[in-house]
PDB file of N, CA and C in Angstrom:
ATOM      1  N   UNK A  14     -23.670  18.087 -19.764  1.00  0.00           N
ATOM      2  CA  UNK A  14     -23.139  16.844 -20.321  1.00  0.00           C
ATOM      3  C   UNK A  14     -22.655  15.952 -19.164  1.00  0.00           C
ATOM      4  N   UNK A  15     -22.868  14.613 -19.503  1.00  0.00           N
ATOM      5  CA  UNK A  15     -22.716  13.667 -17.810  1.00  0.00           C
ATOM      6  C   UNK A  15     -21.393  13.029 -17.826  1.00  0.00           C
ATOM      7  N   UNK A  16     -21.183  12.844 -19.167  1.00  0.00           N
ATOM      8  CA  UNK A  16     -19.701  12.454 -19.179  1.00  0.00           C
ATOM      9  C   UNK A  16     -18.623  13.699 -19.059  1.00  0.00           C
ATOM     10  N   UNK A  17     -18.783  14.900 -19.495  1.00  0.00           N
ATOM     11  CA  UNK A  17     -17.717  15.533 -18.727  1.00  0.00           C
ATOM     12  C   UNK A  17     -18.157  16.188 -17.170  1.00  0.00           C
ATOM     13  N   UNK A  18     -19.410  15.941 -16.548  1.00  0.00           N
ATOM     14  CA  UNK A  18     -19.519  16.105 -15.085  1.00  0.00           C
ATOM     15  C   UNK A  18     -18.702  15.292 -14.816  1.00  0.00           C
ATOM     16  N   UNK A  19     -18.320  13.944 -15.271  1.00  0.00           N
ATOM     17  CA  UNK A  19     -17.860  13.003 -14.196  1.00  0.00           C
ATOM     18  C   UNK A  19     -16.180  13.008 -14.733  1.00  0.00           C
ATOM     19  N   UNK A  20     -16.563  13.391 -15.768  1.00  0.00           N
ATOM     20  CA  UNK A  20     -14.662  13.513 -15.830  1.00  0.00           C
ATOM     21  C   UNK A  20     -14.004  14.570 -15.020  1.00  0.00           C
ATOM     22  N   UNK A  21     -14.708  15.632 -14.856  1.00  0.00           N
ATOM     23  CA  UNK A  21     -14.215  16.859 -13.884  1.00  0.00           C
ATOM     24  C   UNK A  21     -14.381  16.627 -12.487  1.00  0.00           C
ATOM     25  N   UNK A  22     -15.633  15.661 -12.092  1.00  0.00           N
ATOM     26  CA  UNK A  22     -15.441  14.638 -11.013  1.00  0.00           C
ATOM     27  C   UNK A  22     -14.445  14.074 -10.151  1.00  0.00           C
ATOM     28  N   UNK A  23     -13.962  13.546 -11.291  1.00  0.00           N
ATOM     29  CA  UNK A  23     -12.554  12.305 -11.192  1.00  0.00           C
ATOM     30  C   UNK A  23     -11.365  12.804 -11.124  1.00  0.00           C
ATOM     31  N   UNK A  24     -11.569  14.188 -11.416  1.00  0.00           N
ATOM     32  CA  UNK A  24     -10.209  15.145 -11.648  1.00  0.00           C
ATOM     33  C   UNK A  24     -10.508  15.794 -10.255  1.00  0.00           C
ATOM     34  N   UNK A  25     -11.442  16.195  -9.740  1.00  0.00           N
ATOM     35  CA  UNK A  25     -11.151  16.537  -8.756  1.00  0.00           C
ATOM     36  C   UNK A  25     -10.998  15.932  -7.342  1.00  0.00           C
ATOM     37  N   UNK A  26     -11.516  14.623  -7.259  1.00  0.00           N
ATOM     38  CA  UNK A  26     -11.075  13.877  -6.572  1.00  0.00           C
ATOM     39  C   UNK A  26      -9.561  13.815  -5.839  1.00  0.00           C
ATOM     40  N   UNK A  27      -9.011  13.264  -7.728  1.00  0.00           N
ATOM     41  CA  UNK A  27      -7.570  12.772  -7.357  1.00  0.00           C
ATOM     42  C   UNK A  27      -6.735  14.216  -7.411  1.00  0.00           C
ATOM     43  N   UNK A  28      -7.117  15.534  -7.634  1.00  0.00           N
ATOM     44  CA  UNK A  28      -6.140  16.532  -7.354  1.00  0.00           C
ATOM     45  C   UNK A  28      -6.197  17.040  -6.330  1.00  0.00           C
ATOM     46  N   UNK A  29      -7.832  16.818  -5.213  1.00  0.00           N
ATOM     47  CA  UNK A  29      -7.943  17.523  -3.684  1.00  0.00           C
ATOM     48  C   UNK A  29      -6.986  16.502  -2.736  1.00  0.00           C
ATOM     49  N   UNK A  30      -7.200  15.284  -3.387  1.00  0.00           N
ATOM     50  CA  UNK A  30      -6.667  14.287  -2.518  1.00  0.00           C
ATOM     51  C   UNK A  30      -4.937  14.852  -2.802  1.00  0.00           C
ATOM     52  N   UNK A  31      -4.208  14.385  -3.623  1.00  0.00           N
ATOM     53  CA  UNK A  31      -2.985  15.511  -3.888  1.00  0.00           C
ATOM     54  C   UNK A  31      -2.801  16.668  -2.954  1.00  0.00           C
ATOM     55  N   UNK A  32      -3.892  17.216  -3.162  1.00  0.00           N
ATOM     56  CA  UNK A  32      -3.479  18.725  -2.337  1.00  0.00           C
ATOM     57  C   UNK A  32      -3.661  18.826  -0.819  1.00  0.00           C
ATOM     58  N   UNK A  33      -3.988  17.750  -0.300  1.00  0.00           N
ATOM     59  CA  UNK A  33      -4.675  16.984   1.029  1.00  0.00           C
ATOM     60  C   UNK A  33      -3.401  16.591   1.260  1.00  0.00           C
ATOM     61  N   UNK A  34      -2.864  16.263   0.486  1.00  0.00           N
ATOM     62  CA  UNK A  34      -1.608  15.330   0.903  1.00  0.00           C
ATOM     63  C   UNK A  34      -1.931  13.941   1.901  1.00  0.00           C
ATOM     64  N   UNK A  35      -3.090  13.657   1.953  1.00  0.00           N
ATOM     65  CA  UNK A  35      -3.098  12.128   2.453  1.00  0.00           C
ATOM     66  C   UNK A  35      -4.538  11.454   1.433  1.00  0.00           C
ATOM     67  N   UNK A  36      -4.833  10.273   1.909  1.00  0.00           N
ATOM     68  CA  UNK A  36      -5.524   9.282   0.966  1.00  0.00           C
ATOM     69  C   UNK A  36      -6.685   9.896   1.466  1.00  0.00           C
ATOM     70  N   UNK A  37      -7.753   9.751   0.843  1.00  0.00           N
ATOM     71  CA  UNK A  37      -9.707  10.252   1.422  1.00  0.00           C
ATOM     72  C   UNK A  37     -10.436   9.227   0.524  1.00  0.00           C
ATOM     73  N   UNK A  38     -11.359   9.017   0.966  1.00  0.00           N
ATOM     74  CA  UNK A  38     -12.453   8.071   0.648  1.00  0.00           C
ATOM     75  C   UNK A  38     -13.217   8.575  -0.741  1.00  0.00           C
ATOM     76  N   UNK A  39     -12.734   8.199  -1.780  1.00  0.00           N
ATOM     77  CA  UNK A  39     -13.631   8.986  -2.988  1.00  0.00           C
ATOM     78  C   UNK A  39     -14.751   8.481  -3.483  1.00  0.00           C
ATOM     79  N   UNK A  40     -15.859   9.143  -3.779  1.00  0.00           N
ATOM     80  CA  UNK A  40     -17.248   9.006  -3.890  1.00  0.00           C
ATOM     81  C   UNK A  40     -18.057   9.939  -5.008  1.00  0.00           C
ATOM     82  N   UNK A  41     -18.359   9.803  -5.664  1.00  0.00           N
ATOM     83  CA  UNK A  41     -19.283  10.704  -6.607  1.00  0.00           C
ATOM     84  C   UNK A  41     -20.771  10.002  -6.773  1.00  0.00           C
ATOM     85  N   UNK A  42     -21.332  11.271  -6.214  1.00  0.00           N
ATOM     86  CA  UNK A  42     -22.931  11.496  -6.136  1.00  0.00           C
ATOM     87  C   UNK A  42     -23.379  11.939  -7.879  1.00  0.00           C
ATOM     88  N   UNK A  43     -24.280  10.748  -8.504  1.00  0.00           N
ATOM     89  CA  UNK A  43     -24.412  11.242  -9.285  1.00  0.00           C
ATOM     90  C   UNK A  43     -26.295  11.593  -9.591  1.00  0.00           C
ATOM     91  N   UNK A  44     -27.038  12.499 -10.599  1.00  0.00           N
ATOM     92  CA  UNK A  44     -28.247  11.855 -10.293  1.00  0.00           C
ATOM     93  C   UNK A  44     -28.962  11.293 -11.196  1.00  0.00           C
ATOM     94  N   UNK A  45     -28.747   9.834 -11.246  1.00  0.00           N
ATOM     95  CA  UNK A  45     -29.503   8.757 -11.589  1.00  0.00           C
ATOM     96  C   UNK A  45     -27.894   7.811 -12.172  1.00  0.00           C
ATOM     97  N   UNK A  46     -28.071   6.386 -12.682  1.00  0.00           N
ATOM     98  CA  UNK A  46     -27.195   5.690 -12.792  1.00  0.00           C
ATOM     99  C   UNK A  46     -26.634   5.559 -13.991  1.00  0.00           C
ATOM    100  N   UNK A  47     -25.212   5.288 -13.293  1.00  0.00           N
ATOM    101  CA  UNK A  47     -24.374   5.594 -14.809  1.00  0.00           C
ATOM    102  C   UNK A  47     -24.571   4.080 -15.483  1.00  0.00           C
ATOM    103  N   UNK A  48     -23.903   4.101 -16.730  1.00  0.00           N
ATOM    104  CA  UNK A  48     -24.468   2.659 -17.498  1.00  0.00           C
ATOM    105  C   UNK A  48     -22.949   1.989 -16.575  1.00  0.00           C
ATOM    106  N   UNK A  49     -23.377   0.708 -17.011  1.00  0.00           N
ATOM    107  CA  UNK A  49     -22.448  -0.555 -16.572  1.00  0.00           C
ATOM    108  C   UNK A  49     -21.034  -0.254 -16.524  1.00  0.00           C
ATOM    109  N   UNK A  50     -20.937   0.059 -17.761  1.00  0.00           N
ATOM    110  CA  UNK A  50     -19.324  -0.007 -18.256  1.00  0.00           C
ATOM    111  C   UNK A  50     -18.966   1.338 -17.483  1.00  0.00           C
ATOM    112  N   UNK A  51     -19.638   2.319 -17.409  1.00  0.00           N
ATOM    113  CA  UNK A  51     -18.704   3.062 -16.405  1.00  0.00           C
ATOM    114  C   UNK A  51     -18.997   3.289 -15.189  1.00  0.00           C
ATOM    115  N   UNK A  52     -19.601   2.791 -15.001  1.00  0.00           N
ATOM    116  CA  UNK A  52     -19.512   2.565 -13.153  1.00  0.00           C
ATOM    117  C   UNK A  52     -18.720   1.789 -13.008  1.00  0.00           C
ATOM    118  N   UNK A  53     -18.443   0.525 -13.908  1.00  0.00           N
ATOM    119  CA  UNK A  53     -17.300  -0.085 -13.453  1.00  0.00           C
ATOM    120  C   UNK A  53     -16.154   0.385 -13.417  1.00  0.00           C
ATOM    121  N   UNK A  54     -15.710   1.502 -14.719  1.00  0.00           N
ATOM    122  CA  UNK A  54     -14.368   2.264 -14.971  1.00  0.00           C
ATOM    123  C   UNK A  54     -14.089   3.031 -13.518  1.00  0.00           C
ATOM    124  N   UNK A  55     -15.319   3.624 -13.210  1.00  0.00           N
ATOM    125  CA  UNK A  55     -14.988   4.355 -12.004  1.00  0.00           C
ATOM    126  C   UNK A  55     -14.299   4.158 -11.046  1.00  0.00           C
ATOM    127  N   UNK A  56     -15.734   2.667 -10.458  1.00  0.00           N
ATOM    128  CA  UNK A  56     -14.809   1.683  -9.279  1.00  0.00           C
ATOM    129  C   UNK A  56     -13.518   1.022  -9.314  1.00  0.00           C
ATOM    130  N   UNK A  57     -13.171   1.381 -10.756  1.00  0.00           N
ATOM    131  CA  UNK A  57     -11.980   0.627 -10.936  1.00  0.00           C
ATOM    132  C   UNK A  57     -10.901   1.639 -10.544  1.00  0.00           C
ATOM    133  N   UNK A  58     -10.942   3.067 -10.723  1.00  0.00           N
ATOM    134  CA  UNK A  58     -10.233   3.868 -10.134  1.00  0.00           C
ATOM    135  C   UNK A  58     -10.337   4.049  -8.713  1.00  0.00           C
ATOM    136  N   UNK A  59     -10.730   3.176  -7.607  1.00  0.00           N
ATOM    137  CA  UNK A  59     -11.173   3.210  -6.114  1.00  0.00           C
ATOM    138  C   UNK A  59     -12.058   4.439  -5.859  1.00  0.00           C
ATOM    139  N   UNK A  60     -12.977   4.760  -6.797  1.00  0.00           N
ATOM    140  CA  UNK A  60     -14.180   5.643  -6.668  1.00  0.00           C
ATOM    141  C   UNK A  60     -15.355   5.178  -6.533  1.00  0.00           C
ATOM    142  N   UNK A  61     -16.352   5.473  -4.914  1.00  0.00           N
ATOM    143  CA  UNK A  61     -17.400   4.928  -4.993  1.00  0.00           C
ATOM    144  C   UNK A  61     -18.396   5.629  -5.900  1.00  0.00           C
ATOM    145  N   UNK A  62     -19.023   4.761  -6.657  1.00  0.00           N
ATOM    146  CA  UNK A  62     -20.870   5.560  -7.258  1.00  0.00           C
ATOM    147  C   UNK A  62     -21.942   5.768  -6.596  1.00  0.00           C
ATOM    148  N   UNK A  63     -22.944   6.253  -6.248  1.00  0.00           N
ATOM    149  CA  UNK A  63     -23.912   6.778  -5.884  1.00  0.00           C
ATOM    150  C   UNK A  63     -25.109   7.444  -6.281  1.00  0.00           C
ATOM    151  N   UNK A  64     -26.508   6.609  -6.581  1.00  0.00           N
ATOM    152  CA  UNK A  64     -27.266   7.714  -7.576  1.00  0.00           C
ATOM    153  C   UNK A  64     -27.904   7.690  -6.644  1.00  0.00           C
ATOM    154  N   UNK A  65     -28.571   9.472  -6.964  1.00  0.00           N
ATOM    155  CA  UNK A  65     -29.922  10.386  -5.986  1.00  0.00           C
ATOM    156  C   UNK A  65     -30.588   9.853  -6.921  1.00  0.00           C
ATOM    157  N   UNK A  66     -31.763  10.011  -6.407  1.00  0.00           N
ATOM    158  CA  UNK A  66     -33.261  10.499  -7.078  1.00  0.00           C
ATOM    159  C   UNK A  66     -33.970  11.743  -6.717  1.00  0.00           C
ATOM    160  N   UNK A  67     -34.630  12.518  -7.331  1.00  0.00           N
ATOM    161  CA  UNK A  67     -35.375  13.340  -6.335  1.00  0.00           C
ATOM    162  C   UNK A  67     -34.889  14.743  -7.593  1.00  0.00           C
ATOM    163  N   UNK A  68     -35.504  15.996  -7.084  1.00  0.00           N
ATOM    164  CA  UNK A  68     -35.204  17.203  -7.243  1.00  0.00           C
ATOM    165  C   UNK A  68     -35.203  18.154  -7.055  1.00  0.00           C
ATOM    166  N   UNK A  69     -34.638  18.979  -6.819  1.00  0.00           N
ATOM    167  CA  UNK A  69     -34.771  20.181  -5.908  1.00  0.00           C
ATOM    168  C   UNK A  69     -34.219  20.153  -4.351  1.00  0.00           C
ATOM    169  N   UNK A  70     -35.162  20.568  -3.856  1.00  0.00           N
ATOM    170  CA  UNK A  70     -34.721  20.318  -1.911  1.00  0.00           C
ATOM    171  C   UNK A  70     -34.902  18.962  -1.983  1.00  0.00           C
ATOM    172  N   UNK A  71     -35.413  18.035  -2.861  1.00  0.00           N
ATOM    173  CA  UNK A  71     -35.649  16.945  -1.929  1.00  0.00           C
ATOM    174  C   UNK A  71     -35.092  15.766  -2.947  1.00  0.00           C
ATOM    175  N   UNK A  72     -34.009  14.823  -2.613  1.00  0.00           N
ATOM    176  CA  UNK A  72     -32.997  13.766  -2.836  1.00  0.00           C
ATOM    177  C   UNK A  72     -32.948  12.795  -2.160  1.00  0.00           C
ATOM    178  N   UNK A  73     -33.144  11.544  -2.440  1.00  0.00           N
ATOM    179  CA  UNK A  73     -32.868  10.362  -1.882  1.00  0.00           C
ATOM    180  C   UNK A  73     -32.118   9.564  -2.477  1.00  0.00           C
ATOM    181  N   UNK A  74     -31.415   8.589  -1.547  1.00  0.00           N
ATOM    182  CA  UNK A  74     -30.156   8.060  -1.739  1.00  0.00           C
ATOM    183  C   UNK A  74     -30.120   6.805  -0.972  1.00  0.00           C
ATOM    184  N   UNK A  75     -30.477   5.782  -2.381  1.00  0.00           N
ATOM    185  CA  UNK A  75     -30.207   4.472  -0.937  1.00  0.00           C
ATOM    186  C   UNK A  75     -29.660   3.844  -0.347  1.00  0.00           C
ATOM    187  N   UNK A  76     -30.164   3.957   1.208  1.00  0.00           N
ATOM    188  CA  UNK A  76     -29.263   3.521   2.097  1.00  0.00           C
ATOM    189  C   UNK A  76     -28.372   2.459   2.552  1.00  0.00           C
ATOM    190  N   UNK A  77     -28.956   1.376   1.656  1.00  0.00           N
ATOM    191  CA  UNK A  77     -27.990   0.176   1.524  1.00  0.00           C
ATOM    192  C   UNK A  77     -26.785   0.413   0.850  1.00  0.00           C
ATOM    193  N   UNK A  78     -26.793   1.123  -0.145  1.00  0.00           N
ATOM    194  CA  UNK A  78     -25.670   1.690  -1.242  1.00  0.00           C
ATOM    195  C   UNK A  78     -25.069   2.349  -0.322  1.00  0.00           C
ATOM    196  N   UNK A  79     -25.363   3.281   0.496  1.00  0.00           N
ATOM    197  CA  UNK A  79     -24.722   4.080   1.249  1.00  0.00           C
ATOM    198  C   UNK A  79     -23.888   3.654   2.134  1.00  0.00           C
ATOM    199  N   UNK A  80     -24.146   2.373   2.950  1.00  0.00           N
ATOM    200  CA  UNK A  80     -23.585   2.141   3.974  1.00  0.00           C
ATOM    201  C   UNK A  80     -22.450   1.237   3.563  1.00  0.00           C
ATOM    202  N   UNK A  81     -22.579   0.704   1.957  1.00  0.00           N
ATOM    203  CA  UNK A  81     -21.680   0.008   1.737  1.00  0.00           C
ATOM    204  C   UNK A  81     -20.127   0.782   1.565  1.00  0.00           C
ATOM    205  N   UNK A  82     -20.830   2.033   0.734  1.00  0.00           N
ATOM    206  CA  UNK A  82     -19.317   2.759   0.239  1.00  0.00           C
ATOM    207  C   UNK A  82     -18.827   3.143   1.635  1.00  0.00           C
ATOM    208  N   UNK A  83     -19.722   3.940   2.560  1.00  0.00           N
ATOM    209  CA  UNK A  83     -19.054   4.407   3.801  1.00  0.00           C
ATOM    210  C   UNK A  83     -17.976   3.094   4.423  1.00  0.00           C
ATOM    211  N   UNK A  84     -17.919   1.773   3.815  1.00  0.00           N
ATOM    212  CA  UNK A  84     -17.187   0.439   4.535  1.00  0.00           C
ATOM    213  C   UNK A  84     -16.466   0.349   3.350  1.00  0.00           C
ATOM    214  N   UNK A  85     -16.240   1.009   2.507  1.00  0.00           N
ATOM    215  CA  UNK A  85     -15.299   0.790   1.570  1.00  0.00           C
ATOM    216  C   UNK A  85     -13.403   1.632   2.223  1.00  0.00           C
ATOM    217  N   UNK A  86     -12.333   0.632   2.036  1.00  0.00           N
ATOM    218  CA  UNK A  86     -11.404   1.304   2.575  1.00  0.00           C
ATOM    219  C   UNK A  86     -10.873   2.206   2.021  1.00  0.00           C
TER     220      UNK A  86
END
């Protein structure tokens, strides 16, 4: 189920970061794209999105998307 992958996602994010005890760059790899409304919910929690394509050994991820979240603060 994709909606509770990403809810257990989001939970683990904000509880490693907690247990990190400092701020980290949050990001969830998902594979293929979430609809509108929650990719926006996401980003709205300062979580970047990210869809693969591909399966198995082999995943791609594009790199424009990529380089943006890596510049996200």
């Amino acid at each position: 189920d994709v909606a509770a992958d990403i809810h257990c996602a989001v939970g683990q994010l904000f509880l490693y970061e907690r247990l990190l005890t400092q701020p980290h760059k949050k990001v969830i790899v998902l594979p293929g794209h979430p609809t509108d409304r929650l990719s926006k919910a996401i980003r709205g929690l300062g979580i970047g999105v990210i869809a693969y394509t591909g399966q198995g050994k082999h995943a791609t991820i594009d790199k424009r998307v990529l380089s943006k979240l890596l510049k996200m603060p």
